[in-house]
Each structure stands twice: as C-alpha cells, then as structure tokens.
Amino acid sequence: VLVAAGALVIEEVPRSAGSGLDLRGTLLLTGLLIAGMVAIGRIEDIGRGWLSIVWIVAAVGVTVGCGWAYLRHARRDPDAVVPLRLLRGKYLGTVNLMNVLYGAAVLGCSALIPHYAQLRYGIDPLASGALLTVRAVLTICASLAAVALLRRLGHKPLLLVGMGAVIAGLVATAVAPIGMGPNLWLVLAAGVLGIGTGLAAPSSNNMGMHLMPENAPAMSALRRTFRQTGSIIAVSVTTAVTAASTQPATANAIAFVVLALIMTVGTVVAGRIPNQRGRW
C-alpha cells in the first residue's frame, strides 16, 4: 500500500548537478561511527582483563584518527558528504548538541525502562515490555496534536514543553512509587514520557531542517546520527555502571536522574534556537 501510494503522490524533484559521491569522506565517516560504537559498546568490559582495554584504546584511536582525517578532508573539499557548515554553522552546532542530549535521554531511556522495571520491582518481562506500549501509544497521540499546532505555535514552545514532560517522566521513573503500586506508578511515568516525547519529536525533527532548508536531507540524516550516538552512549554507560554496582537497582534509578539532568541541559540548549512559525 505504501509503495502504491508513494508512486501516486510523490513527485520527482528537479535534480541539480552534483559533484558525485564523496567516497573518501564516506569511508572516513563510516570508520569513525563504527569505531566509536565499538569503543562505547565495550565500556562495560573494563575490568575484565587487559585485552578488553586494548580493544577500547584501539577503537578510541581509530575514532579520533578518522575524525581528524575527516575534518581535514571537509576543510579542503566543499562538496564533502557532510560539509562543515552543517556541523558548526549558525545555530547548527547547537542543534547537533541538542540532538545528542535528546537521543541520550529520550531514546536511551526507551531501552532501559523494561530492564529497570524487572531489576528494581521484579515485574515480569511481558508487563515490563508493555510499559513501552503505553509510552508509544501516547507518543503517537501527542505527536498528532503537536503536528496540528506546529504552524500556529512554531517548534520552540512545543519542544520546550515536551522536553519538560520528559524530564518529569524520568524523575518519576527514578523515585519510589507514591500512594500506589509500582506497576501503576511506572505506567503513569511511561505515559508522561510518551506525551513529552510526542510533543517534542515533531518539533525537534523540523527545527534543524528549517535552519538550512536547501540541505534538508543531510540535516535529517545528521539528526538521526547524533541522536543514535547519544542513545548508544547512555545505554552503554548505564549498563556498564549497573553491572559493576553492588546495588544495580539503585544505580539504574540514579541513571534516570542523570538522564533527567542531561535533558535539562538539552532544554536550555534548545531555548537558544530561534523559533520557526508558519513555514511548514
């Protein structure tokens, strides 16, 4: 159905004369991302022998080397696969930083909630996984409302309110239940997270593209890359700390508070980005 609908409604846009594939830049960025993910993913192996440390040091070395080589390449080639102007142009550095923080807090917590529910409260796996269903349903509902309000309000008010709700949901997840059982408490916390995510997601998805509409595809790709980077860091560090802790449930709860603080920083950063209204 999607393929048929796409064939009917999506129009071919005029193609501009490009400079071809930036193979060197693509290979350097690929090496940077893969080595970076390996380094982050092996954080939890620290303390398991010298070989694990060698792996991490080697991966960090490759990450730094590829990053330095790509920056040097991008300064010389104006048609690099990711031009430097998209990384540090006016407000773009702020947007990229916010996406890393957003990915750590919003995407990172998604992977951690079911594990936390089982670890701290002994909730069975099916019920723990169902918390993500609650969050997803309310995210969809809130997203529909946010999309309808974007043209009238712009992205900034919805983004800030949504991120505030995410902070509240993370803190609620971390603290002990008040006046109810842990199942219902976590359902409510997941619901607040879902509403916050639904309000913030459409706004954060569009704000970078509106800064440079002529580079909307590249901005969209960068947004996802930076968010996934933040998510990988958050999940890897949290699982490493939890595994090393003598009180893993407490360590996991503290991790949610840290994610709330990270989201608070992200909200302050987002407040510096100019609002866009009426051009959607």
PDB file of C-alpha atoms in Angstrom:
ATOM      1  CA  VAL A   1       0.000   0.000   0.000  1.00  0.00           C
ATOM      2  CA  LEU A   2       2.822   2.389   0.857  1.00  0.00           C
ATOM      3  CA  VAL A   3       4.641   1.697  -2.413  1.00  0.00           C
ATOM      4  CA  ALA A   4       1.429   2.262  -4.415  1.00  0.00           C
ATOM      5  CA  ALA A   5       0.614   5.466  -2.522  1.00  0.00           C
ATOM      6  CA  GLY A   6       4.177   6.720  -2.977  1.00  0.00           C
ATOM      7  CA  ALA A   7       4.073   6.070  -6.695  1.00  0.00           C
ATOM      8  CA  LEU A   8       0.860   8.098  -6.971  1.00  0.00           C
ATOM      9  CA  VAL A   9       1.557  11.120  -4.778  1.00  0.00           C
ATOM     10  CA  ILE A  10       5.343  11.623  -4.615  1.00  0.00           C
ATOM     11  CA  GLU A  11       6.564  13.855  -7.432  1.00  0.00           C
ATOM     12  CA  GLU A  12      10.072  13.737  -8.857  1.00  0.00           C
ATOM     13  CA  VAL A  13      12.021  16.858  -7.924  1.00  0.00           C
ATOM     14  CA  PRO A  14      14.430  18.539 -10.345  1.00  0.00           C
ATOM     15  CA  ARG A  15      17.915  17.171  -9.924  1.00  0.00           C
ATOM     16  CA  SER A  16      20.792  19.572  -9.507  1.00  0.00           C
ATOM     17  CA  ALA A  17      24.190  18.917 -10.995  1.00  0.00           C
ATOM     18  CA  GLY A  18      26.151  17.249  -8.218  1.00  0.00           C
ATOM     19  CA  SER A  19      29.826  16.532  -7.844  1.00  0.00           C
ATOM     20  CA  GLY A  20      29.395  12.781  -7.406  1.00  0.00           C
ATOM     21  CA  LEU A  21      29.931  10.520  -4.432  1.00  0.00           C
ATOM     22  CA  ASP A  22      32.442  11.647  -1.829  1.00  0.00           C
ATOM     23  CA  LEU A  23      33.908   8.180  -1.379  1.00  0.00           C
ATOM     24  CA  ARG A  24      36.810   9.234   0.829  1.00  0.00           C
ATOM     25  CA  GLY A  25      34.601  11.224   3.178  1.00  0.00           C
ATOM     26  CA  THR A  26      32.035   8.424   3.341  1.00  0.00           C
ATOM     27  CA  LEU A  27      34.697   5.847   4.266  1.00  0.00           C
ATOM     28  CA  LEU A  28      36.169   8.125   6.948  1.00  0.00           C
ATOM     29  CA  LEU A  29      32.761   8.809   8.498  1.00  0.00           C
ATOM     30  CA  THR A  30      31.892   5.113   8.392  1.00  0.00           C
ATOM     31  CA  GLY A  31      35.137   4.262  10.158  1.00  0.00           C
ATOM     32  CA  LEU A  32      34.515   6.971  12.751  1.00  0.00           C
ATOM     33  CA  LEU A  33      30.995   5.747  13.544  1.00  0.00           C
ATOM     34  CA  ILE A  34      31.844   2.042  13.658  1.00  0.00           C
ATOM     35  CA  ALA A  35      34.960   2.525  15.789  1.00  0.00           C
ATOM     36  CA  GLY A  36      33.099   4.916  18.069  1.00  0.00           C
ATOM     37  CA  MET A  37      30.267   2.437  18.614  1.00  0.00           C
ATOM     38  CA  VAL A  38      32.768  -0.341  19.335  1.00  0.00           C
ATOM     39  CA  ALA A  39      34.545   1.842  21.912  1.00  0.00           C
ATOM     40  CA  ILE A  40      31.298   2.832  23.630  1.00  0.00           C
ATOM     41  CA  GLY A  41      29.847  -0.661  23.478  1.00  0.00           C
ATOM     42  CA  ARG A  42      32.898  -2.133  25.238  1.00  0.00           C
ATOM     43  CA  ILE A  43      32.814   0.237  28.200  1.00  0.00           C
ATOM     44  CA  GLU A  44      31.171  -2.476  30.302  1.00  0.00           C
ATOM     45  CA  ASP A  45      34.151  -4.781  29.589  1.00  0.00           C
ATOM     46  CA  ILE A  46      36.535  -2.588  31.590  1.00  0.00           C
ATOM     47  CA  GLY A  47      37.983  -4.676  34.388  1.00  0.00           C
ATOM     48  CA  ARG A  48      37.660  -7.964  32.537  1.00  0.00           C
ATOM     49  CA  GLY A  49      41.302  -8.208  31.540  1.00  0.00           C
ATOM     50  CA  TRP A  50      43.926  -6.316  29.600  1.00  0.00           C
ATOM     51  CA  LEU A  51      42.599  -7.442  26.221  1.00  0.00           C
ATOM     52  CA  SER A  52      39.348  -5.527  26.717  1.00  0.00           C
ATOM     53  CA  ILE A  53      41.325  -2.356  27.486  1.00  0.00           C
ATOM     54  CA  VAL A  54      43.397  -2.875  24.340  1.00  0.00           C
ATOM     55  CA  TRP A  55      40.190  -3.123  22.292  1.00  0.00           C
ATOM     56  CA  ILE A  56      38.821   0.098  23.775  1.00  0.00           C
ATOM     57  CA  VAL A  57      42.072   2.027  23.330  1.00  0.00           C
ATOM     58  CA  ALA A  58      42.382   0.826  19.723  1.00  0.00           C
ATOM     59  CA  ALA A  59      38.773   1.751  18.938  1.00  0.00           C
ATOM     60  CA  VAL A  60      39.185   5.198  20.504  1.00  0.00           C
ATOM     61  CA  GLY A  61      42.370   5.692  18.488  1.00  0.00           C
ATOM     62  CA  VAL A  62      40.634   4.811  15.229  1.00  0.00           C
ATOM     63  CA  THR A  63      37.711   7.082  16.131  1.00  0.00           C
ATOM     64  CA  VAL A  64      39.959  10.070  16.808  1.00  0.00           C
ATOM     65  CA  GLY A  65      42.068   9.382  13.730  1.00  0.00           C
ATOM     66  CA  CYS A  66      39.083   9.106  11.389  1.00  0.00           C
ATOM     67  CA  GLY A  67      37.505  12.204  12.927  1.00  0.00           C
ATOM     68  CA  TRP A  68      40.678  14.269  12.469  1.00  0.00           C
ATOM     69  CA  ALA A  69      41.138  12.995   8.914  1.00  0.00           C
ATOM     70  CA  TYR A  70      37.512  13.787   8.028  1.00  0.00           C
ATOM     71  CA  LEU A  71      37.705  17.338   9.384  1.00  0.00           C
ATOM     72  CA  ARG A  72      40.851  17.900   7.359  1.00  0.00           C
ATOM     73  CA  HIS A  73      39.156  16.443   4.276  1.00  0.00           C
ATOM     74  CA  ALA A  74      35.991  18.530   4.748  1.00  0.00           C
ATOM     75  CA  ARG A  75      38.010  21.765   5.015  1.00  0.00           C
ATOM     76  CA  ARG A  76      39.575  21.068   1.630  1.00  0.00           C
ATOM     77  CA  ASP A  77      36.545  19.671  -0.200  1.00  0.00           C
ATOM     78  CA  PRO A  78      33.480  21.969  -0.332  1.00  0.00           C
ATOM     79  CA  ASP A  79      31.396  19.037  -1.592  1.00  0.00           C
ATOM     80  CA  ALA A  80      32.233  16.684   1.286  1.00  0.00           C
ATOM     81  CA  VAL A  81      29.489  14.216   2.164  1.00  0.00           C
ATOM     82  CA  VAL A  82      28.813  16.207   5.373  1.00  0.00           C
ATOM     83  CA  PRO A  83      30.002  19.808   4.850  1.00  0.00           C
ATOM     84  CA  LEU A  84      31.436  21.576   7.879  1.00  0.00           C
ATOM     85  CA  ARG A  85      28.791  24.265   7.554  1.00  0.00           C
ATOM     86  CA  LEU A  86      26.195  21.684   8.668  1.00  0.00           C
ATOM     87  CA  LEU A  87      28.207  20.876  11.782  1.00  0.00           C
ATOM     88  CA  ARG A  88      29.109  24.325  13.054  1.00  0.00           C
ATOM     89  CA  GLY A  89      27.093  26.876  11.071  1.00  0.00           C
ATOM     90  CA  LYS A  90      24.796  29.419  12.713  1.00  0.00           C
ATOM     91  CA  TYR A  91      22.767  27.573  15.375  1.00  0.00           C
ATOM     92  CA  LEU A  92      23.607  24.233  13.720  1.00  0.00           C
ATOM     93  CA  GLY A  93      26.195  23.302  16.325  1.00  0.00           C
ATOM     94  CA  THR A  94      23.546  23.998  18.968  1.00  0.00           C
ATOM     95  CA  VAL A  95      21.021  21.815  17.137  1.00  0.00           C
ATOM     96  CA  ASN A  96      23.520  18.961  16.825  1.00  0.00           C
ATOM     97  CA  LEU A  97      24.416  19.158  20.526  1.00  0.00           C
ATOM     98  CA  MET A  98      20.736  19.149  21.454  1.00  0.00           C
ATOM     99  CA  ASN A  99      20.161  16.057  19.314  1.00  0.00           C
ATOM    100  CA  VAL A 100      22.933  14.173  21.147  1.00  0.00           C
ATOM    101  CA  LEU A 101      21.392  15.088  24.522  1.00  0.00           C
ATOM    102  CA  TYR A 102      17.892  14.322  23.241  1.00  0.00           C
ATOM    103  CA  GLY A 103      18.980  10.910  21.992  1.00  0.00           C
ATOM    104  CA  ALA A 104      20.650  10.091  25.311  1.00  0.00           C
ATOM    105  CA  ALA A 105      17.588  10.987  27.385  1.00  0.00           C
ATOM    106  CA  VAL A 106      14.663  10.008  25.135  1.00  0.00           C
ATOM    107  CA  LEU A 107      15.975   7.089  23.070  1.00  0.00           C
ATOM    108  CA  GLY A 108      18.278   5.858  25.816  1.00  0.00           C
ATOM    109  CA  CYS A 109      15.506   5.601  28.398  1.00  0.00           C
ATOM    110  CA  SER A 110      13.398   3.505  25.996  1.00  0.00           C
ATOM    111  CA  ALA A 111      15.953   0.721  26.075  1.00  0.00           C
ATOM    112  CA  LEU A 112      16.387   0.950  29.852  1.00  0.00           C
ATOM    113  CA  ILE A 113      12.807   1.078  31.196  1.00  0.00           C
ATOM    114  CA  PRO A 114      11.862  -2.637  30.880  1.00  0.00           C
ATOM    115  CA  HIS A 115      15.156  -3.763  32.388  1.00  0.00           C
ATOM    116  CA  TYR A 116      14.753  -1.282  35.233  1.00  0.00           C
ATOM    117  CA  ALA A 117      11.200  -2.455  35.980  1.00  0.00           C
ATOM    118  CA  GLN A 118      12.373  -6.051  36.288  1.00  0.00           C
ATOM    119  CA  LEU A 119      15.518  -5.189  38.221  1.00  0.00           C
ATOM    120  CA  ARG A 120      14.005  -2.889  40.850  1.00  0.00           C
ATOM    121  CA  TYR A 121      10.464  -4.182  41.248  1.00  0.00           C
ATOM    122  CA  GLY A 122      10.608  -7.747  39.951  1.00  0.00           C
ATOM    123  CA  ILE A 123       7.924  -7.061  37.342  1.00  0.00           C
ATOM    124  CA  ASP A 124       7.695  -9.891  34.816  1.00  0.00           C
ATOM    125  CA  PRO A 125       9.170  -9.346  31.327  1.00  0.00           C
ATOM    126  CA  LEU A 126       5.823  -9.116  29.496  1.00  0.00           C
ATOM    127  CA  ALA A 127       4.464  -6.407  31.809  1.00  0.00           C
ATOM    128  CA  SER A 128       7.801  -4.593  31.721  1.00  0.00           C
ATOM    129  CA  GLY A 129       7.779  -4.552  27.933  1.00  0.00           C
ATOM    130  CA  ALA A 130       4.177  -3.330  27.947  1.00  0.00           C
ATOM    131  CA  LEU A 131       5.398  -0.089  29.523  1.00  0.00           C
ATOM    132  CA  LEU A 132       6.891   0.771  26.148  1.00  0.00           C
ATOM    133  CA  THR A 133       3.500   0.162  24.545  1.00  0.00           C
ATOM    134  CA  VAL A 134       1.917   2.730  26.856  1.00  0.00           C
ATOM    135  CA  ARG A 135       4.669   5.160  26.016  1.00  0.00           C
ATOM    136  CA  ALA A 136       4.372   4.517  22.268  1.00  0.00           C
ATOM    137  CA  VAL A 137       0.581   4.969  22.115  1.00  0.00           C
ATOM    138  CA  LEU A 138       0.695   8.286  23.963  1.00  0.00           C
ATOM    139  CA  THR A 139       3.654   9.395  21.831  1.00  0.00           C
ATOM    140  CA  ILE A 140       1.567   8.861  18.701  1.00  0.00           C
ATOM    141  CA  CYS A 141      -1.413  10.748  20.140  1.00  0.00           C
ATOM    142  CA  ALA A 142       0.703  13.668  21.349  1.00  0.00           C
ATOM    143  CA  SER A 143       2.567  13.786  18.025  1.00  0.00           C
ATOM    144  CA  LEU A 144      -0.701  14.225  16.138  1.00  0.00           C
ATOM    145  CA  ALA A 145      -1.589  17.167  18.361  1.00  0.00           C
ATOM    146  CA  ALA A 146       1.909  18.644  18.009  1.00  0.00           C
ATOM    147  CA  VAL A 147       1.835  18.461  14.213  1.00  0.00           C
ATOM    148  CA  ALA A 148      -1.506  20.268  14.187  1.00  0.00           C
ATOM    149  CA  LEU A 149      -0.088  23.048  16.383  1.00  0.00           C
ATOM    150  CA  LEU A 150       3.298  23.480  14.702  1.00  0.00           C
ATOM    151  CA  ARG A 151       2.194  26.036  12.125  1.00  0.00           C
ATOM    152  CA  ARG A 152       0.393  28.148  14.720  1.00  0.00           C
ATOM    153  CA  LEU A 153       2.896  27.997  17.585  1.00  0.00           C
ATOM    154  CA  GLY A 154       6.172  27.150  15.901  1.00  0.00           C
ATOM    155  CA  HIS A 155       8.517  24.439  17.067  1.00  0.00           C
ATOM    156  CA  LYS A 156      10.000  26.068  20.166  1.00  0.00           C
ATOM    157  CA  PRO A 157       7.048  26.121  22.629  1.00  0.00           C
ATOM    158  CA  LEU A 158       6.099  22.522  21.827  1.00  0.00           C
ATOM    159  CA  LEU A 159       9.714  21.404  22.073  1.00  0.00           C
ATOM    160  CA  LEU A 160      10.292  23.020  25.462  1.00  0.00           C
ATOM    161  CA  VAL A 161       7.009  21.751  26.936  1.00  0.00           C
ATOM    162  CA  GLY A 162       7.674  18.260  25.595  1.00  0.00           C
ATOM    163  CA  MET A 163      11.200  18.162  26.955  1.00  0.00           C
ATOM    164  CA  GLY A 164       9.910  19.379  30.331  1.00  0.00           C
ATOM    165  CA  ALA A 165       7.437  16.484  30.385  1.00  0.00           C
ATOM    166  CA  VAL A 166      10.239  14.043  29.536  1.00  0.00           C
ATOM    167  CA  ILE A 167      12.245  15.377  32.490  1.00  0.00           C
ATOM    168  CA  ALA A 168       9.231  14.866  34.774  1.00  0.00           C
ATOM    169  CA  GLY A 169       8.722  11.320  33.449  1.00  0.00           C
ATOM    170  CA  LEU A 170      12.373  10.400  34.001  1.00  0.00           C
ATOM    171  CA  VAL A 171      12.327  11.693  37.575  1.00  0.00           C
ATOM    172  CA  ALA A 172       9.047   9.887  38.273  1.00  0.00           C
ATOM    173  CA  THR A 173      10.552   6.668  36.938  1.00  0.00           C
ATOM    174  CA  ALA A 174      13.540   7.019  39.258  1.00  0.00           C
ATOM    175  CA  VAL A 175      11.727   7.745  42.537  1.00  0.00           C
ATOM    176  CA  ALA A 176       9.787   5.242  44.648  1.00  0.00           C
ATOM    177  CA  PRO A 177       6.025   4.940  43.997  1.00  0.00           C
ATOM    178  CA  ILE A 178       3.827   7.352  45.943  1.00  0.00           C
ATOM    179  CA  GLY A 179       0.419   6.074  47.064  1.00  0.00           C
ATOM    180  CA  MET A 180       0.191   3.204  44.588  1.00  0.00           C
ATOM    181  CA  GLY A 181       1.877   0.009  43.436  1.00  0.00           C
ATOM    182  CA  PRO A 182       4.978   0.029  41.236  1.00  0.00           C
ATOM    183  CA  ASN A 183       3.093  -1.275  38.175  1.00  0.00           C
ATOM    184  CA  LEU A 184       0.646   1.632  38.066  1.00  0.00           C
ATOM    185  CA  TRP A 185       3.356   4.126  39.003  1.00  0.00           C
ATOM    186  CA  LEU A 186       5.581   3.057  36.129  1.00  0.00           C
ATOM    187  CA  VAL A 187       2.601   3.087  33.742  1.00  0.00           C
ATOM    188  CA  LEU A 188       1.923   6.715  34.688  1.00  0.00           C
ATOM    189  CA  ALA A 189       5.607   7.612  34.366  1.00  0.00           C
ATOM    190  CA  ALA A 190       5.753   5.921  30.957  1.00  0.00           C
ATOM    191  CA  GLY A 191       2.644   7.862  29.942  1.00  0.00           C
ATOM    192  CA  VAL A 192       4.234  11.193  30.870  1.00  0.00           C
ATOM    193  CA  LEU A 193       7.355  10.193  28.933  1.00  0.00           C
ATOM    194  CA  GLY A 194       5.182   9.319  25.939  1.00  0.00           C
ATOM    195  CA  ILE A 195       3.345  12.640  25.975  1.00  0.00           C
ATOM    196  CA  GLY A 196       6.594  14.556  26.309  1.00  0.00           C
ATOM    197  CA  THR A 197       8.236  12.601  23.503  1.00  0.00           C
ATOM    198  CA  GLY A 198       5.213  13.098  21.250  1.00  0.00           C
ATOM    199  CA  LEU A 199       5.213  16.864  21.764  1.00  0.00           C
ATOM    200  CA  ALA A 200       8.964  17.244  21.352  1.00  0.00           C
ATOM    201  CA  ALA A 201       9.645  14.843  18.481  1.00  0.00           C
ATOM    202  CA  PRO A 202       7.950  16.674  15.535  1.00  0.00           C
ATOM    203  CA  SER A 203       9.403  19.994  16.679  1.00  0.00           C
ATOM    204  CA  SER A 204      12.939  18.694  17.107  1.00  0.00           C
ATOM    205  CA  ASN A 205      12.683  16.830  13.795  1.00  0.00           C
ATOM    206  CA  ASN A 206      11.935  20.023  11.884  1.00  0.00           C
ATOM    207  CA  MET A 207      13.931  22.756  13.592  1.00  0.00           C
ATOM    208  CA  GLY A 208      17.288  21.831  12.048  1.00  0.00           C
ATOM    209  CA  MET A 209      15.861  21.479   8.568  1.00  0.00           C
ATOM    210  CA  HIS A 210      14.328  24.940   8.758  1.00  0.00           C
ATOM    211  CA  LEU A 211      17.698  26.489   9.501  1.00  0.00           C
ATOM    212  CA  MET A 212      19.019  25.162   6.174  1.00  0.00           C
ATOM    213  CA  PRO A 213      16.059  24.035   4.041  1.00  0.00           C
ATOM    214  CA  GLU A 214      18.302  23.595   0.992  1.00  0.00           C
ATOM    215  CA  ASN A 215      20.143  20.840   2.900  1.00  0.00           C
ATOM    216  CA  ALA A 216      17.090  19.218   4.480  1.00  0.00           C
ATOM    217  CA  PRO A 217      18.056  15.607   3.577  1.00  0.00           C
ATOM    218  CA  ALA A 218      21.525  15.985   5.080  1.00  0.00           C
ATOM    219  CA  MET A 219      20.133  17.664   8.192  1.00  0.00           C
ATOM    220  CA  SER A 220      17.667  14.821   8.639  1.00  0.00           C
ATOM    221  CA  ALA A 221      20.445  12.255   8.375  1.00  0.00           C
ATOM    222  CA  LEU A 222      22.649  14.154  10.828  1.00  0.00           C
ATOM    223  CA  ARG A 223      19.792  14.425  13.300  1.00  0.00           C
ATOM    224  CA  ARG A 224      19.367  10.671  13.405  1.00  0.00           C
ATOM    225  CA  THR A 225      23.119  10.084  13.601  1.00  0.00           C
ATOM    226  CA  PHE A 226      23.585  12.408  16.573  1.00  0.00           C
ATOM    227  CA  ARG A 227      20.541  11.008  18.363  1.00  0.00           C
ATOM    228  CA  GLN A 228      21.672   7.419  17.938  1.00  0.00           C
ATOM    229  CA  THR A 229      25.124   8.427  19.183  1.00  0.00           C
ATOM    230  CA  GLY A 230      23.582   9.894  22.336  1.00  0.00           C
ATOM    231  CA  SER A 231      21.436   6.805  22.822  1.00  0.00           C
ATOM    232  CA  ILE A 232      24.378   4.414  22.433  1.00  0.00           C
ATOM    233  CA  ILE A 233      26.422   6.379  24.970  1.00  0.00           C
ATOM    234  CA  ALA A 234      23.573   6.499  27.500  1.00  0.00           C
ATOM    235  CA  VAL A 235      22.718   2.796  27.261  1.00  0.00           C
ATOM    236  CA  SER A 236      26.343   1.617  27.250  1.00  0.00           C
ATOM    237  CA  VAL A 237      27.405   3.720  30.238  1.00  0.00           C
ATOM    238  CA  THR A 238      24.270   2.863  32.210  1.00  0.00           C
ATOM    239  CA  THR A 239      24.569  -0.880  31.658  1.00  0.00           C
ATOM    240  CA  ALA A 240      28.285  -0.771  32.495  1.00  0.00           C
ATOM    241  CA  VAL A 241      27.669   1.089  35.762  1.00  0.00           C
ATOM    242  CA  THR A 242      24.715  -1.152  36.649  1.00  0.00           C
ATOM    243  CA  ALA A 243      26.713  -4.317  36.015  1.00  0.00           C
ATOM    244  CA  ALA A 244      29.592  -3.076  38.185  1.00  0.00           C
ATOM    245  CA  SER A 245      27.391  -1.869  41.046  1.00  0.00           C
ATOM    246  CA  THR A 246      26.646  -3.880  44.185  1.00  0.00           C
ATOM    247  CA  GLN A 247      23.155  -2.292  44.132  1.00  0.00           C
ATOM    248  CA  PRO A 248      22.175  -2.387  40.462  1.00  0.00           C
ATOM    249  CA  ALA A 249      18.576  -1.238  41.006  1.00  0.00           C
ATOM    250  CA  THR A 250      19.753   1.897  42.817  1.00  0.00           C
ATOM    251  CA  ALA A 251      22.390   2.513  40.153  1.00  0.00           C
ATOM    252  CA  ASN A 252      19.728   2.246  37.459  1.00  0.00           C
ATOM    253  CA  ALA A 253      17.467   4.695  39.286  1.00  0.00           C
ATOM    254  CA  ILE A 254      20.348   7.166  39.590  1.00  0.00           C
ATOM    255  CA  ALA A 255      20.916   6.765  35.849  1.00  0.00           C
ATOM    256  CA  PHE A 256      17.370   8.021  35.178  1.00  0.00           C
ATOM    257  CA  VAL A 257      18.050  11.076  37.343  1.00  0.00           C
ATOM    258  CA  VAL A 258      21.248  11.701  35.358  1.00  0.00           C
ATOM    259  CA  LEU A 259      19.259  11.389  32.123  1.00  0.00           C
ATOM    260  CA  ALA A 260      16.796  13.952  33.507  1.00  0.00           C
ATOM    261  CA  LEU A 261      19.704  16.317  34.182  1.00  0.00           C
ATOM    262  CA  ILE A 262      21.004  15.708  30.652  1.00  0.00           C
ATOM    263  CA  MET A 263      17.561  16.534  29.276  1.00  0.00           C
ATOM    264  CA  THR A 264      17.521  19.705  31.382  1.00  0.00           C
ATOM    265  CA  VAL A 265      20.761  20.789  29.717  1.00  0.00           C
ATOM    266  CA  GLY A 266      19.221  19.885  26.358  1.00  0.00           C
ATOM    267  CA  THR A 267      16.205  22.069  27.153  1.00  0.00           C
ATOM    268  CA  VAL A 268      18.451  25.031  27.962  1.00  0.00           C
ATOM    269  CA  VAL A 269      20.344  24.453  24.706  1.00  0.00           C
ATOM    270  CA  ALA A 270      17.067  24.196  22.744  1.00  0.00           C
ATOM    271  CA  GLY A 271      15.944  27.517  24.199  1.00  0.00           C
ATOM    272  CA  ARG A 272      18.742  29.250  22.274  1.00  0.00           C
ATOM    273  CA  ILE A 273      17.439  28.114  18.881  1.00  0.00           C
ATOM    274  CA  PRO A 274      15.147  30.654  17.160  1.00  0.00           C
ATOM    275  CA  ASN A 275      11.511  29.743  16.756  1.00  0.00           C
ATOM    276  CA  GLN A 276      10.064  28.911  13.336  1.00  0.00           C
ATOM    277  CA  ARG A 277       6.365  29.508  12.734  1.00  0.00           C
ATOM    278  CA  GLY A 278       4.133  29.299   9.682  1.00  0.00           C
ATOM    279  CA  ARG A 279       6.623  27.732   7.229  1.00  0.00           C
ATOM    280  CA  TRP A 280       5.831  24.015   7.404  1.00  0.00           C
TER     281      TRP A 280
END
